[in-house]
GROMACS .gro file of C-alpha atoms in nm:
model
  108
    1MET     CA    1  -4.779   6.302   3.848
    2SER     CA    2  -4.869   6.481   3.487
    3PRO     CA    3  -4.990   6.324   3.148
    4GLN     CA    4  -4.594   6.458   3.045
    5GLN     CA    5  -4.410   6.283   3.337
    6PHE     CA    6  -4.652   5.988   3.299
    7GLY     CA    7  -4.564   5.949   2.988
    8THR     CA    8  -4.195   5.972   3.086
    9ALA     CA    9  -4.212   5.671   3.326
   10VAL     CA   10  -4.342   5.460   3.112
   11HIS     CA   11  -4.098   5.531   2.811
   12THR     CA   12  -3.826   5.454   3.067
   13ARG     CA   13  -3.918   5.181   3.329
   14LEU     CA   14  -3.997   5.005   2.931
   15LYS     CA   15  -3.666   5.099   2.795
   16HIS     CA   16  -3.544   4.982   3.156
   17ARG     CA   17  -3.714   4.668   3.096
   18ILE     CA   18  -3.598   4.582   2.729
   19GLU     CA   19  -3.264   4.671   2.827
   20LYS     CA   20  -3.275   4.389   3.108
   21HIS     CA   21  -3.442   4.142   2.851
   22ASN     CA   22  -3.121   4.129   2.590
   23ASP     CA   23  -3.286   4.026   2.369
   24PRO     CA   24  -3.086   4.128   2.036
   25THR     CA   25  -3.415   4.104   1.846
   26LEU     CA   26  -3.568   4.389   2.070
   27ILE     CA   27  -3.413   4.725   2.057
   28ALA     CA   28  -3.564   5.069   2.303
   29GLU     CA   29  -3.515   5.366   2.163
   30PRO     CA   30  -3.325   5.290   1.836
   31SER     CA   31  -3.285   5.613   1.659
   32HIS     CA   32  -3.301   5.618   1.234
   33TRP     CA   33  -3.212   5.909   1.008
   34LYS     CA   34  -3.537   6.082   0.889
   35ALA     CA   35  -3.378   6.133   0.515
   36VAL     CA   36  -3.105   5.945   0.287
   37GLU     CA   37  -2.991   6.254   0.249
   38GLU     CA   38  -2.870   6.247   0.593
   39LEU     CA   39  -2.686   5.970   0.617
   40GLY     CA   40  -2.374   6.026   0.446
   41ASN     CA   41  -2.166   5.829   0.521
   42ARG     CA   42  -2.458   5.548   0.675
   43ASP     CA   43  -2.291   5.565   1.048
   44VAL     CA   44  -2.519   5.446   1.242
   45ALA     CA   45  -2.807   5.749   1.400
   46LYS     CA   46  -2.701   5.859   1.774
   47TYR     CA   47  -3.024   5.867   2.003
   48GLY     CA   48  -3.167   6.111   1.964
   49ARG     CA   49  -2.915   6.322   1.724
   50LEU     CA   50  -3.029   6.544   1.525
   51GLY     CA   51  -3.248   6.469   1.175
   52THR     CA   52  -3.334   6.144   1.343
   53LEU     CA   53  -3.664   5.962   1.422
   54ARG     CA   54  -3.595   5.750   1.748
   55VAL     CA   55  -3.872   5.501   1.794
   56ASP     CA   56  -3.979   5.325   2.119
   57VAL     CA   57  -3.917   5.002   2.069
   58LEU     CA   58  -3.880   4.814   1.768
   59GLU     CA   59  -3.834   4.409   1.693
   60GLU     CA   60  -3.722   4.199   1.437
   61VAL     CA   61  -3.966   3.920   1.411
   62ALA     CA   62  -3.811   3.740   1.121
   63ASP     CA   63  -3.577   3.756   0.827
   64CYS     CA   64  -3.838   3.998   0.646
   65THR     CA   65  -4.033   4.109   0.893
   66VAL     CA   66  -4.003   4.435   1.122
   67CYS     CA   67  -4.194   4.561   1.426
   68VAL     CA   68  -4.250   4.942   1.557
   69TYR     CA   69  -4.428   4.923   1.837
   70ASP     CA   70  -4.533   5.329   1.966
   71ILE     CA   71  -4.618   5.403   2.272
   72LYS     CA   72  -4.882   5.558   2.325
   73THR     CA   73  -5.006   5.698   2.710
   74GLY     CA   74  -5.170   6.034   2.613
   75LYS     CA   75  -5.442   6.079   2.419
   76ARG     CA   76  -5.308   6.154   2.061
   77GLY     CA   77  -5.315   5.917   1.848
   78PHE     CA   78  -5.108   5.795   1.596
   79SER     CA   79  -5.103   5.936   1.258
   80VAL     CA   80  -5.053   5.762   0.882
   81LEU     CA   81  -4.759   6.034   0.792
   82ARG     CA   82  -4.625   5.965   1.122
   83MET     CA   83  -4.582   5.565   1.057
   84LYS     CA   84  -4.534   5.653   0.670
   85GLU     CA   85  -4.217   5.890   0.812
   86ILE     CA   86  -4.138   5.595   1.065
   87THR     CA   87  -4.136   5.282   0.798
   88ALA     CA   88  -3.935   5.466   0.591
   89ALA     CA   89  -3.694   5.561   0.787
   90VAL     CA   90  -3.659   5.254   0.969
   91ARG     CA   91  -3.662   5.064   0.604
   92ARG     CA   92  -3.292   5.186   0.556
   93ASN     CA   93  -3.144   5.028   0.841
   94TYR     CA   94  -3.333   4.709   0.713
   95PRO     CA   95  -3.347   4.666   0.350
   96GLY     CA   96  -3.406   4.317   0.298
   97THR     CA   97  -3.744   4.425   0.481
   98ARG     CA   98  -4.075   4.347   0.310
   99ASP     CA   99  -4.297   4.308   0.589
  100PHE     CA  100  -4.284   4.659   0.864
  101PHE     CA  101  -4.578   4.680   1.098
  102VAL     CA  102  -4.676   5.035   1.304
  103ILE     CA  103  -4.841   4.944   1.616
  104GLU     CA  104  -4.961   5.181   1.910
  105VAL     CA  105  -4.996   5.077   2.230
  106ARG     CA  106  -5.135   5.203   2.490
  107PRO     CA  107  -5.046   5.110   2.859
  108ASP     CA  108  -5.257   5.030   3.112
   0.00000   0.00000   0.00000
Protein backbone atom coordinates (compact mmCIF):
# COMPACT_ATOMS: atom_id res chain seq x y z
CA MET A 1 0.00 0.00 0.00
CA SER A 2 1.41 3.43 -0.92
CA PRO A 3 1.61 6.19 1.72
CA GLN A 4 -1.29 8.01 0.00
CA GLN A 5 -3.42 4.85 -0.03
CA PHE A 6 -2.64 4.26 3.65
CA GLY A 7 -3.60 7.84 4.55
CA THR A 8 -6.87 7.61 2.63
CA ALA A 9 -7.67 4.25 4.22
CA VAL A 10 -7.06 5.60 7.75
CA HIS A 11 -9.21 8.69 7.15
CA THR A 12 -12.02 6.67 5.53
CA ARG A 13 -12.05 4.04 8.26
CA LEU A 14 -12.10 6.68 11.01
CA LYS A 15 -14.94 8.59 9.28
CA HIS A 16 -17.05 5.42 9.08
CA ARG A 17 -16.39 4.53 12.73
CA ILE A 18 -17.36 8.02 13.91
CA GLU A 19 -20.54 8.01 11.83
CA LYS A 20 -21.44 4.53 13.13
CA HIS A 21 -20.93 5.72 16.72
CA ASN A 22 -23.63 8.39 16.13
CA ASP A 23 -22.36 10.88 18.73
CA PRO A 24 -23.69 14.40 17.94
CA THR A 25 -20.64 16.04 19.59
CA LEU A 26 -18.19 14.20 17.29
CA ILE A 27 -18.18 15.10 13.58
CA ALA A 28 -16.04 13.46 10.89
CA GLU A 29 -14.65 15.61 8.07
CA PRO A 30 -16.84 18.71 8.31
CA SER A 31 -16.13 21.50 5.82
CA HIS A 32 -15.90 25.11 6.98
CA TRP A 33 -15.62 28.32 4.96
CA LYS A 34 -12.03 29.61 4.83
CA ALA A 35 -12.83 33.32 4.65
CA VAL A 36 -15.65 35.59 5.75
CA GLU A 37 -16.12 36.83 2.18
CA GLU A 38 -17.12 33.30 1.15
CA LEU A 39 -19.81 32.99 3.81
CA GLY A 40 -22.51 34.55 1.65
CA ASN A 41 -25.72 34.00 3.56
CA ARG A 42 -23.87 31.79 6.10
CA ASP A 43 -25.05 28.57 4.46
CA VAL A 44 -23.47 25.41 5.77
CA ALA A 45 -20.33 24.64 3.80
CA LYS A 46 -20.92 21.52 1.74
CA TYR A 47 -18.32 18.72 1.89
CA GLY A 48 -15.22 19.59 -0.14
CA ARG A 49 -16.74 22.72 -1.69
CA LEU A 50 -14.33 25.23 -3.27
CA GLY A 51 -13.36 27.88 -0.70
CA THR A 52 -13.75 25.54 2.25
CA LEU A 53 -11.37 23.90 4.65
CA ARG A 54 -12.11 20.35 5.75
CA VAL A 55 -10.97 19.15 9.15
CA ASP A 56 -10.58 15.47 9.95
CA VAL A 57 -12.50 15.29 13.24
CA LEU A 58 -14.30 17.97 15.23
CA GLU A 59 -15.49 17.49 18.80
CA GLU A 60 -17.54 19.90 20.84
CA VAL A 61 -16.43 18.86 24.33
CA ALA A 62 -18.16 21.65 26.29
CA ASP A 63 -20.21 24.78 25.66
CA CYS A 64 -17.07 26.85 25.23
CA THR A 65 -14.50 24.28 24.06
CA VAL A 66 -13.97 22.67 20.65
CA CYS A 67 -11.25 20.14 19.78
CA VAL A 68 -10.05 19.60 16.23
CA TYR A 69 -8.12 16.41 15.53
CA ASP A 70 -5.92 16.37 12.45
CA ILE A 71 -4.86 12.87 11.42
CA LYS A 72 -1.29 12.65 10.09
CA THR A 73 -0.04 9.45 8.46
CA GLY A 74 2.90 10.88 6.52
CA LYS A 75 6.17 12.54 7.45
CA ARG A 76 4.97 16.14 7.29
CA GLY A 77 3.91 17.66 10.56
CA PHE A 78 1.38 20.26 11.53
CA SER A 79 2.35 23.88 10.89
CA VAL A 80 1.37 26.82 13.07
CA LEU A 81 -0.10 28.52 9.99
CA ARG A 82 -2.35 25.52 9.35
CA MET A 83 -3.46 25.50 13.02
CA LYS A 84 -4.38 29.19 12.79
CA GLU A 85 -6.25 28.64 9.52
CA ILE A 86 -8.25 25.76 11.03
CA THR A 87 -9.02 27.69 14.22
CA ALA A 88 -10.22 30.75 12.29
CA ALA A 89 -12.48 28.68 10.02
CA VAL A 90 -13.98 26.63 12.84
CA ARG A 91 -14.41 29.66 15.14
CA ARG A 92 -16.86 31.23 12.67
CA ASN A 93 -19.13 28.19 13.12
CA TYR A 94 -18.82 28.21 16.93
CA PRO A 95 -18.92 31.93 17.78
CA GLY A 96 -19.40 31.48 21.54
CA THR A 97 -16.40 29.20 21.89
CA ARG A 98 -13.52 30.44 24.04
CA ASP A 99 -11.08 27.54 23.74
CA PHE A 100 -9.91 25.68 20.66
CA PHE A 101 -7.53 22.77 20.77
CA VAL A 102 -6.00 21.71 17.46
CA ILE A 103 -4.36 18.34 17.93
CA GLU A 104 -2.16 16.36 15.58
CA VAL A 105 -2.94 12.63 15.78
CA ARG A 106 -0.60 9.93 14.46
CA PRO A 107 -2.31 6.52 14.30
CA ASP A 108 -0.35 3.28 14.66
